[in-house]
PDB file of C-alpha atoms and ligand atoms in Angstrom:
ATOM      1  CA  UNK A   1     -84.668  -7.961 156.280  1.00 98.00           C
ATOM      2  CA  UNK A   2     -85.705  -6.135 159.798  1.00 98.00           C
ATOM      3  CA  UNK A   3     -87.671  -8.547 161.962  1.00 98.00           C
ATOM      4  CA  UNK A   4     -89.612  -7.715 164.785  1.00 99.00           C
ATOM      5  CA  UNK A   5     -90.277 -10.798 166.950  1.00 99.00           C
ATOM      6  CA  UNK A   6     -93.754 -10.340 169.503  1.00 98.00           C
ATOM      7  CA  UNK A   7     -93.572 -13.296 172.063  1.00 98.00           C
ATOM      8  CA  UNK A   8     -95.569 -13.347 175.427  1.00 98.00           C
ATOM      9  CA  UNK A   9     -93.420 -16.470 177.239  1.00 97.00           C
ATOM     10  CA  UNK A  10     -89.902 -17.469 177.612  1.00 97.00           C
ATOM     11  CA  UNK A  11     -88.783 -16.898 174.083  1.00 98.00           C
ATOM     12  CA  UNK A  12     -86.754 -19.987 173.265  1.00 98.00           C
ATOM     13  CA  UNK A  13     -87.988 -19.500 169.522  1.00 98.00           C
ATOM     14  CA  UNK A  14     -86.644 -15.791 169.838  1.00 98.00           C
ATOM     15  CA  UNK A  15     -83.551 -17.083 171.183  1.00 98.00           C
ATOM     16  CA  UNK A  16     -83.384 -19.262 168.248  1.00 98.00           C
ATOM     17  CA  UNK A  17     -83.854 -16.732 165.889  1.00 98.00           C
ATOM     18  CA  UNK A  18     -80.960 -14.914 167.480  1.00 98.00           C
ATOM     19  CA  UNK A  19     -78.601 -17.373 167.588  1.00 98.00           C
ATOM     20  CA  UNK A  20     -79.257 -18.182 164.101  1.00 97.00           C
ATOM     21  CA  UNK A  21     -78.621 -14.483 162.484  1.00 97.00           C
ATOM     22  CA  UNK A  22     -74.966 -13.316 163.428  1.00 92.00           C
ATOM     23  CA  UNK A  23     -73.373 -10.471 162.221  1.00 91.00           C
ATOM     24  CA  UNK A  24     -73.844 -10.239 158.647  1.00 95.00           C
ATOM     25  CA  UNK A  25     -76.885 -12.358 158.373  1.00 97.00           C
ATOM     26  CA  UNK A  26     -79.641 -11.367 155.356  1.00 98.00           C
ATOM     27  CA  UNK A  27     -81.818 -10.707 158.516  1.00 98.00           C
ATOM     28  CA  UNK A  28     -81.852  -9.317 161.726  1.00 98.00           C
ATOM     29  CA  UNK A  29     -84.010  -8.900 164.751  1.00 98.00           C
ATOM     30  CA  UNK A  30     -84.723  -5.176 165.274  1.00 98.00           C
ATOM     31  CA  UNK A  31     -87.158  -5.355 168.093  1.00 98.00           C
ATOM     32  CA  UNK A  32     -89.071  -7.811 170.236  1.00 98.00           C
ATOM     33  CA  UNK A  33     -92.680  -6.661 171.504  1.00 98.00           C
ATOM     34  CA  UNK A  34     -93.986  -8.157 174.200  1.00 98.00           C
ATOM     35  CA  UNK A  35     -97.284  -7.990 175.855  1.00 98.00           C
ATOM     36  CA  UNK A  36     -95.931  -9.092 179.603  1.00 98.00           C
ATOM     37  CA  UNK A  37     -93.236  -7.008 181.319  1.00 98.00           C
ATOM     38  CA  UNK A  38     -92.077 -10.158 182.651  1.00 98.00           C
ATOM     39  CA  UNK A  39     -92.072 -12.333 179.162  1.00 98.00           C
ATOM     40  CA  UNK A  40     -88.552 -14.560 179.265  1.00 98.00           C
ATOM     41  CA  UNK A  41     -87.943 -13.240 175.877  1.00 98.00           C
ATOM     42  CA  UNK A  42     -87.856  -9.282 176.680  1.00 98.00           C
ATOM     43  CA  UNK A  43     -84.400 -10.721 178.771  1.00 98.00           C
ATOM     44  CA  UNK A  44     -83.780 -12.599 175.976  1.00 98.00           C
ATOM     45  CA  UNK A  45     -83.607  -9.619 173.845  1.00 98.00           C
ATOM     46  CA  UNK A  46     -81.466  -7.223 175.656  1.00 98.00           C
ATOM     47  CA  UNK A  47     -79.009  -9.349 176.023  1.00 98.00           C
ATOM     48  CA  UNK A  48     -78.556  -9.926 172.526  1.00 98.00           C
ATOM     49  CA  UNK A  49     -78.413  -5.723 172.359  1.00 98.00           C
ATOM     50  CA  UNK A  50     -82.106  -6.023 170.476  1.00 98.00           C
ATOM     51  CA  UNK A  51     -84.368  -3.201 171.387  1.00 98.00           C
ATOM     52  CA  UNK A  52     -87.076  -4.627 174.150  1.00 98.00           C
ATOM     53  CA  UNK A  53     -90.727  -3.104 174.037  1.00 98.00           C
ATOM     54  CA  UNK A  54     -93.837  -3.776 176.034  1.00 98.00           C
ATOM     55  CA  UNK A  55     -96.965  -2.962 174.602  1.00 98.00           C
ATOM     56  CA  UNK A  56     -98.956  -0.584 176.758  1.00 98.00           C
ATOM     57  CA  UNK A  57    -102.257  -2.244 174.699  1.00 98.00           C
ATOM     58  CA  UNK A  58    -101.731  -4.743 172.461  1.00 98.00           C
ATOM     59  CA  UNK A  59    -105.287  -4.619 171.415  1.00 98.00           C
ATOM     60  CA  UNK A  60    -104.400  -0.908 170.224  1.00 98.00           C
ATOM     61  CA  UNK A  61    -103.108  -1.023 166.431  1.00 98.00           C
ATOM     62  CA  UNK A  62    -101.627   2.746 166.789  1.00 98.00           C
ATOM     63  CA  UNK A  63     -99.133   1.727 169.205  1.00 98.00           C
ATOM     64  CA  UNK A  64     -98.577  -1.794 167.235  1.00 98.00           C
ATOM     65  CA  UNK A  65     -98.087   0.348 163.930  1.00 98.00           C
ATOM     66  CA  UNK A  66     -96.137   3.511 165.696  1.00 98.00           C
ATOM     67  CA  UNK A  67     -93.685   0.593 167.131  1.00 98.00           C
ATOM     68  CA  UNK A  68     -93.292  -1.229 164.144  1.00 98.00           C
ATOM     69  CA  UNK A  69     -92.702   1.794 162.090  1.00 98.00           C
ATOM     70  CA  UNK A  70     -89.795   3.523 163.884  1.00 98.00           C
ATOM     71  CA  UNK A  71     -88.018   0.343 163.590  1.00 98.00           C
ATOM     72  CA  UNK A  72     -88.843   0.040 159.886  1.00 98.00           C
ATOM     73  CA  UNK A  73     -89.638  -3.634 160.275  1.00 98.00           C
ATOM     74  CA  UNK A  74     -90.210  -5.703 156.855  1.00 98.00           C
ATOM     75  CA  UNK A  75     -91.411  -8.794 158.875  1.00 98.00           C
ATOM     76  CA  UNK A  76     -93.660  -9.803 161.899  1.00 98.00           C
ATOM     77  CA  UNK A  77     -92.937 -12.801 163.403  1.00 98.00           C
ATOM     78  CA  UNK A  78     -95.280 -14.041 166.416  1.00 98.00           C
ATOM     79  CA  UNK A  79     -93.137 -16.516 168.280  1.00 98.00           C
ATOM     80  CA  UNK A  80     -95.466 -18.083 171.361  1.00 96.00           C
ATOM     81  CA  UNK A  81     -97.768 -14.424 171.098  1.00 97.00           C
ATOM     82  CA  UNK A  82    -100.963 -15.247 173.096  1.00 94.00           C
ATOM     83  CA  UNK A  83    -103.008 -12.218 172.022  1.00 94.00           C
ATOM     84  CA  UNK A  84    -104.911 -11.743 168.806  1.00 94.00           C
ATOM     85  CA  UNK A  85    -102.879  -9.079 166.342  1.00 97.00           C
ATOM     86  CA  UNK A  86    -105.317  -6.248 165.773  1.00 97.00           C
ATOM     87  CA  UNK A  87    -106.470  -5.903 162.137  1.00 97.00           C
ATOM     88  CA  UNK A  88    -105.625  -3.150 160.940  1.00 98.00           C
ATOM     89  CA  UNK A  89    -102.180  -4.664 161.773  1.00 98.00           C
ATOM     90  CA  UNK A  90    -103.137  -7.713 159.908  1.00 98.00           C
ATOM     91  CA  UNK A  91    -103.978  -5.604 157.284  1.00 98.00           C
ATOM     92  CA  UNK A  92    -100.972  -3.290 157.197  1.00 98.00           C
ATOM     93  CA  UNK A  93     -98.785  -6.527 157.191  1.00 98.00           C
ATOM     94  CA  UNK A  94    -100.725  -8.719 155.137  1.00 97.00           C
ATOM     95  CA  UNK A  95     -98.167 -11.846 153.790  1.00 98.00           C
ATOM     96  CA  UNK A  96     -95.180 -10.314 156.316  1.00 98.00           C
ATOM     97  CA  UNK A  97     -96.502 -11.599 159.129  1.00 98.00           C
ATOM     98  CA  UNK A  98     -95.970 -14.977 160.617  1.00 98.00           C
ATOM     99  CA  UNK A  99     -96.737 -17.405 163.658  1.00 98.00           C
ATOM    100  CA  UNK A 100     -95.310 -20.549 164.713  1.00 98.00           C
ATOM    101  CA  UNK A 101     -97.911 -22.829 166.130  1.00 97.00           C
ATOM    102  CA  UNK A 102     -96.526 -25.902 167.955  1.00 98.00           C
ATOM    103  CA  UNK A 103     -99.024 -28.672 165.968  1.00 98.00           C
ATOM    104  CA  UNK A 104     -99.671 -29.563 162.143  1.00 98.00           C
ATOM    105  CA  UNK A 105    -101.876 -27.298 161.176  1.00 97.00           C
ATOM    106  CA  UNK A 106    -105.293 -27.591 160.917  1.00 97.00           C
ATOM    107  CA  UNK A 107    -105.285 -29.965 163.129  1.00 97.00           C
ATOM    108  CA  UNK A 108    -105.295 -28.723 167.266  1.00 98.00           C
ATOM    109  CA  UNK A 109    -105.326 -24.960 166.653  1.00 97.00           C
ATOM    110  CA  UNK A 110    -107.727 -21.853 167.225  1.00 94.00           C
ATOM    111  CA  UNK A 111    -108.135 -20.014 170.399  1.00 93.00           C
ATOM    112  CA  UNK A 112    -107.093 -21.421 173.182  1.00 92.00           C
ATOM    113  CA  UNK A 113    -105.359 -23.967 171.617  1.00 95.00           C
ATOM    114  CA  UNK A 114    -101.729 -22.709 172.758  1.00 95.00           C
ATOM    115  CA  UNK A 115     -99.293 -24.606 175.340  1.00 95.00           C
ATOM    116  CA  UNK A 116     -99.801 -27.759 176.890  1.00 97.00           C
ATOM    117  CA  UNK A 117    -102.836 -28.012 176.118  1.00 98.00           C
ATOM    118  CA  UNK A 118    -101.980 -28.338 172.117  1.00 98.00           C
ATOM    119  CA  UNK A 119     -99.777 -31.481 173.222  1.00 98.00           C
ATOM    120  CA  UNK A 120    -102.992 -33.003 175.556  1.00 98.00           C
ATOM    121  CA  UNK A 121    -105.070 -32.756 172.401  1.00 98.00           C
ATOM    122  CA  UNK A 122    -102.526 -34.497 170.093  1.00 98.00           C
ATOM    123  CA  UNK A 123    -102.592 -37.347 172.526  1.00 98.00           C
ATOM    124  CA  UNK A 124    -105.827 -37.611 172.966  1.00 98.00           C
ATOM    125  CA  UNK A 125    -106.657 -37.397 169.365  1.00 98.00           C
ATOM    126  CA  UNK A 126    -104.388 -40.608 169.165  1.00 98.00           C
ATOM    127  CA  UNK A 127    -102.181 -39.123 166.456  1.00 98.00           C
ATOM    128  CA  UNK A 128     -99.238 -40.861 164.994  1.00 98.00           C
ATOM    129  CA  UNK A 129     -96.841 -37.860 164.707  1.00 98.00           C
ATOM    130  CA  UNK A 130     -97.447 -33.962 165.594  1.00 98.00           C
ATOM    131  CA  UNK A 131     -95.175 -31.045 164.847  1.00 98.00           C
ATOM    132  CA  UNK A 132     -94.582 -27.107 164.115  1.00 97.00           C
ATOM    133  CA  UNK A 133     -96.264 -25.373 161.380  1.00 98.00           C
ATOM    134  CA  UNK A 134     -95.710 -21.533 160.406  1.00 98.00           C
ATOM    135  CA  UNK A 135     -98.238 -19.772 158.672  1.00 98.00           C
ATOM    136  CA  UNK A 136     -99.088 -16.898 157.478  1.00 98.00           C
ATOM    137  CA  UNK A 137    -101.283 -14.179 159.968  1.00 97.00           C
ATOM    138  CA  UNK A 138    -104.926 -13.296 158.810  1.00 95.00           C
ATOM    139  CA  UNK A 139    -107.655 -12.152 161.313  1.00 92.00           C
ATOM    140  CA  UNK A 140    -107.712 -15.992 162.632  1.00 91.00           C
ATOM    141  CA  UNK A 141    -106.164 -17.911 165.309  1.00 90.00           C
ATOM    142  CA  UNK A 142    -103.416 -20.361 163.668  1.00 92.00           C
ATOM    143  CA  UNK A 143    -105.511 -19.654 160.516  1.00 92.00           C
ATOM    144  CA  UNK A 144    -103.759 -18.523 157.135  1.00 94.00           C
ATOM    145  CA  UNK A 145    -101.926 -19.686 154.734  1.00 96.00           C
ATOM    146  CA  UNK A 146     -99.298 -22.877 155.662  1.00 97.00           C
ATOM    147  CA  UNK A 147     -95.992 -21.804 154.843  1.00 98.00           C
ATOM    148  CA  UNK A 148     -93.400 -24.619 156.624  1.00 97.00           C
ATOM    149  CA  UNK A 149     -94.088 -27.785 159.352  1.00 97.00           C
ATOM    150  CA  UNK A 150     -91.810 -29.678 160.993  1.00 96.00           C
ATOM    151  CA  UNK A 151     -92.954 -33.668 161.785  1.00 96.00           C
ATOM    152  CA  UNK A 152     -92.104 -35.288 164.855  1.00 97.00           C
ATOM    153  CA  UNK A 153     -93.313 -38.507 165.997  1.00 97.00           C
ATOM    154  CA  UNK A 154     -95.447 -39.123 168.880  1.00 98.00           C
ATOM    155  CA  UNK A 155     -94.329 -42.079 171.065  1.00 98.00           C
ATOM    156  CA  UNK A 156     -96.415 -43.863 173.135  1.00 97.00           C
ATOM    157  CA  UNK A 157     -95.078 -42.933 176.025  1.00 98.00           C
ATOM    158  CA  UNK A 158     -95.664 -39.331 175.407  1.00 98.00           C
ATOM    159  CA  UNK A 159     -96.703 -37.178 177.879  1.00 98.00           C
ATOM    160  CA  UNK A 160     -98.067 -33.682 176.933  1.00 98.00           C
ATOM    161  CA  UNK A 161     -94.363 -32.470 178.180  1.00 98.00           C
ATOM    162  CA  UNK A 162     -92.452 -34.933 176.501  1.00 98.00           C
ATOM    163  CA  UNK A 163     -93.938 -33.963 172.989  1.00 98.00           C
ATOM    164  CA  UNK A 164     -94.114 -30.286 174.372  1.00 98.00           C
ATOM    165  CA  UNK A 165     -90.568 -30.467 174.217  1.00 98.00           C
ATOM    166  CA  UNK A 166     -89.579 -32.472 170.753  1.00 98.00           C
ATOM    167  CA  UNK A 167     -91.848 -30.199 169.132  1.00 98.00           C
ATOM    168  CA  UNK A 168     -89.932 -27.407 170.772  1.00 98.00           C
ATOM    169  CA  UNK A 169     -86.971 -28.809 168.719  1.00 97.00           C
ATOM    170  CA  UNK A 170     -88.848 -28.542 165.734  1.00 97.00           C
ATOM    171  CA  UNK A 171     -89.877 -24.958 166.033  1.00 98.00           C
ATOM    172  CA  UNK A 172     -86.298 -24.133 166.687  1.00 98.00           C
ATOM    173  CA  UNK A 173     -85.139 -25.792 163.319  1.00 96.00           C
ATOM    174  CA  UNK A 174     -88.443 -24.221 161.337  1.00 97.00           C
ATOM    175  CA  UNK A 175     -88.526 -20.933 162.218  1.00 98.00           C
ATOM    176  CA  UNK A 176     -84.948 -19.692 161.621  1.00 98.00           C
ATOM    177  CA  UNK A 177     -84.915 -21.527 157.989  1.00 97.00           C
ATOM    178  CA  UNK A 178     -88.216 -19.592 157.354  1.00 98.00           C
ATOM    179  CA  UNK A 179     -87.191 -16.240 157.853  1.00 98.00           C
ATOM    180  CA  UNK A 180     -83.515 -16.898 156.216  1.00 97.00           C
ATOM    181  CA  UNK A 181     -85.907 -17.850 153.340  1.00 97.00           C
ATOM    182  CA  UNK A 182     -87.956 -15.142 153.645  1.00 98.00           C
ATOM    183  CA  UNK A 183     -84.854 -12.980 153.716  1.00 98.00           C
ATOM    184  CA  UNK A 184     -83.653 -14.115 150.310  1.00 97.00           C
ATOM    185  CA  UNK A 185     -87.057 -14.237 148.261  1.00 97.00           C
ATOM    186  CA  UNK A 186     -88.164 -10.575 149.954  1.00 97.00           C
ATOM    187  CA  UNK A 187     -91.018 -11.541 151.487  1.00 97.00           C
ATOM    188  CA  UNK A 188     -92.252 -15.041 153.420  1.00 97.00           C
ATOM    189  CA  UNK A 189     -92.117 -18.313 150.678  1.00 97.00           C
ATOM    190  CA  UNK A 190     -93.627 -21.760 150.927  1.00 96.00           C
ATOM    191  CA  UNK A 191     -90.644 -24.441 152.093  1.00 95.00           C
ATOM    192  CA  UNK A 192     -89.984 -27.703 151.165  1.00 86.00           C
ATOM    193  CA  UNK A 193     -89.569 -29.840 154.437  1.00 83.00           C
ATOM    194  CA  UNK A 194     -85.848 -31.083 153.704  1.00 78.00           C
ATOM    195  CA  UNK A 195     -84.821 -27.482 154.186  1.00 78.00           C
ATOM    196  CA  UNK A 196     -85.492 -27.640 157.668  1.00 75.00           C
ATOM    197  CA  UNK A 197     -86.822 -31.252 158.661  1.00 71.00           C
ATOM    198  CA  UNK A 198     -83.676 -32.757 159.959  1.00 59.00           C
ATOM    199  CA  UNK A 199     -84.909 -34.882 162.616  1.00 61.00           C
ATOM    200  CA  UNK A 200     -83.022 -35.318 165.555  1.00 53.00           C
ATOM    201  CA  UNK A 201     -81.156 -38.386 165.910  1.00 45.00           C
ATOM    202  CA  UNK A 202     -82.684 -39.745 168.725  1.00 43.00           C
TER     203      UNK A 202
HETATM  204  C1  LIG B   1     -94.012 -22.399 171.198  1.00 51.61           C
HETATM  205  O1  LIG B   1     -94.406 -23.742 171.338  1.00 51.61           O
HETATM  206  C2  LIG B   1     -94.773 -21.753 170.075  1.00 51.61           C
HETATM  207  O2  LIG B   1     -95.041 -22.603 169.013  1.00 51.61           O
HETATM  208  C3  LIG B   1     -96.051 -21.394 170.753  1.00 51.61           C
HETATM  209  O3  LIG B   1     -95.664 -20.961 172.035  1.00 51.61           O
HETATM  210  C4  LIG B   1     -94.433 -21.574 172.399  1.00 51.61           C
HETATM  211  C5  LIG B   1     -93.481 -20.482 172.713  1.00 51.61           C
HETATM  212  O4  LIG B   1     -92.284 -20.940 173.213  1.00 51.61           O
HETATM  213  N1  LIG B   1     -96.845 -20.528 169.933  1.00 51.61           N
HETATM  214  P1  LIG B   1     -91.071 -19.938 173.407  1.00 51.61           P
HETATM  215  O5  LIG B   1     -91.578 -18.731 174.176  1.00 51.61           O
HETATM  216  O6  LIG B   1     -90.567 -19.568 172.050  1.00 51.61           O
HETATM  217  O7  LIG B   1     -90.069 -20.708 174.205  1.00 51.61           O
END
């Protein structure tokens, strides 16, 4: 399976991904899209030998499609993407593209629920335990389909950072077991949790 990875930030969940999918794996990154020249995961990429793209306007499907196509990429996989997808892309992708939002969905998503301020609403919502959730993309914010989420607890210590980060965790177990699923059924599938929910010791 040829996976295209878009990702706007640092890219630790690309970096996952990567690490991951060796040689031989049932899927592969083929290309990370960026819409920021200076995105932490375009670096990410090229060291890893993975084609690096920024798009000139992520708002225009053409180039998303054009991109896509040359690469012949069976999945999308938005990994910390800040802009909407355009629809037609949506469209053209429909149940082979997927985000990773760091909360359990439907809870604390929707525009500008992204970064730290995800984590500030979990705490201030009072919530017992937060996580990762990856879903399929429709014309939404962090709204189709649930395919996987990770739990974590929230401790009552927690600062925004402090969950920021053992979510992080999560994501990096999630996504990886989504797409290796995803690679063996053809297309993105549901997951049980104890495929991926290993917590952490700690
Ligand atoms: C992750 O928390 C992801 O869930 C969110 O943005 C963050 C990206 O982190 N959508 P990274 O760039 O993968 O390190």
């Amino acid at each position: 399976m040829r996976v295209a990875v878009c990702a706007s930030g640092g890219g630790s969940n690309l970096q996952a991904l990567l690490d991951a999918l060796p040689q031989g794996a049932p899927a592969r990154v083929v290309l990370v899209l960026s819409d920021r020249g200076d995105a932490g995961a375009l670096e990410r990429a090229r060291r890893a030998g993975v084609p690096a793209e920024v798009l000139a306007d992520p708002r225009d499907p053409t180039e998303w499609l054009t991109r896509l196509g040359r690469r012949d990429v069976d999945l999308v996989v938005l990994a910390g993407f800040l802009k909407l997808v355009p629809a037609p892309v949506v469209a053209a992708f429909r149940g082979r593209l997927v985000n990773i939002h760091p909360a359990l969905l439907p809870r604390h998503g929707g525009p500008g629920m992204y970064g730290r301020r995800v984590h500030a609403a979990v705490l201030a919502a009072g919530d017992a335990e937060s996580g990762a959730t990856v879903h399929l993309v429709d014309e939404e914010y962090d709204h189709g389909a649930p395919l996987a989420q990770a739990r974590v607890p929230v401790r009552p210590d927690d600062t925004p950072e402090s969950l920021a980060a053992r979510v992080l965790e999560a994501e990096h177990r999630l996504l990886p077991a989504v797409v290796l699923a995803a690679a063996g059924a053809g297309h993105p599938v549901p997951l049980e949790p104890s495929t991926f929910d290993l917590r952490p010791s700690a």
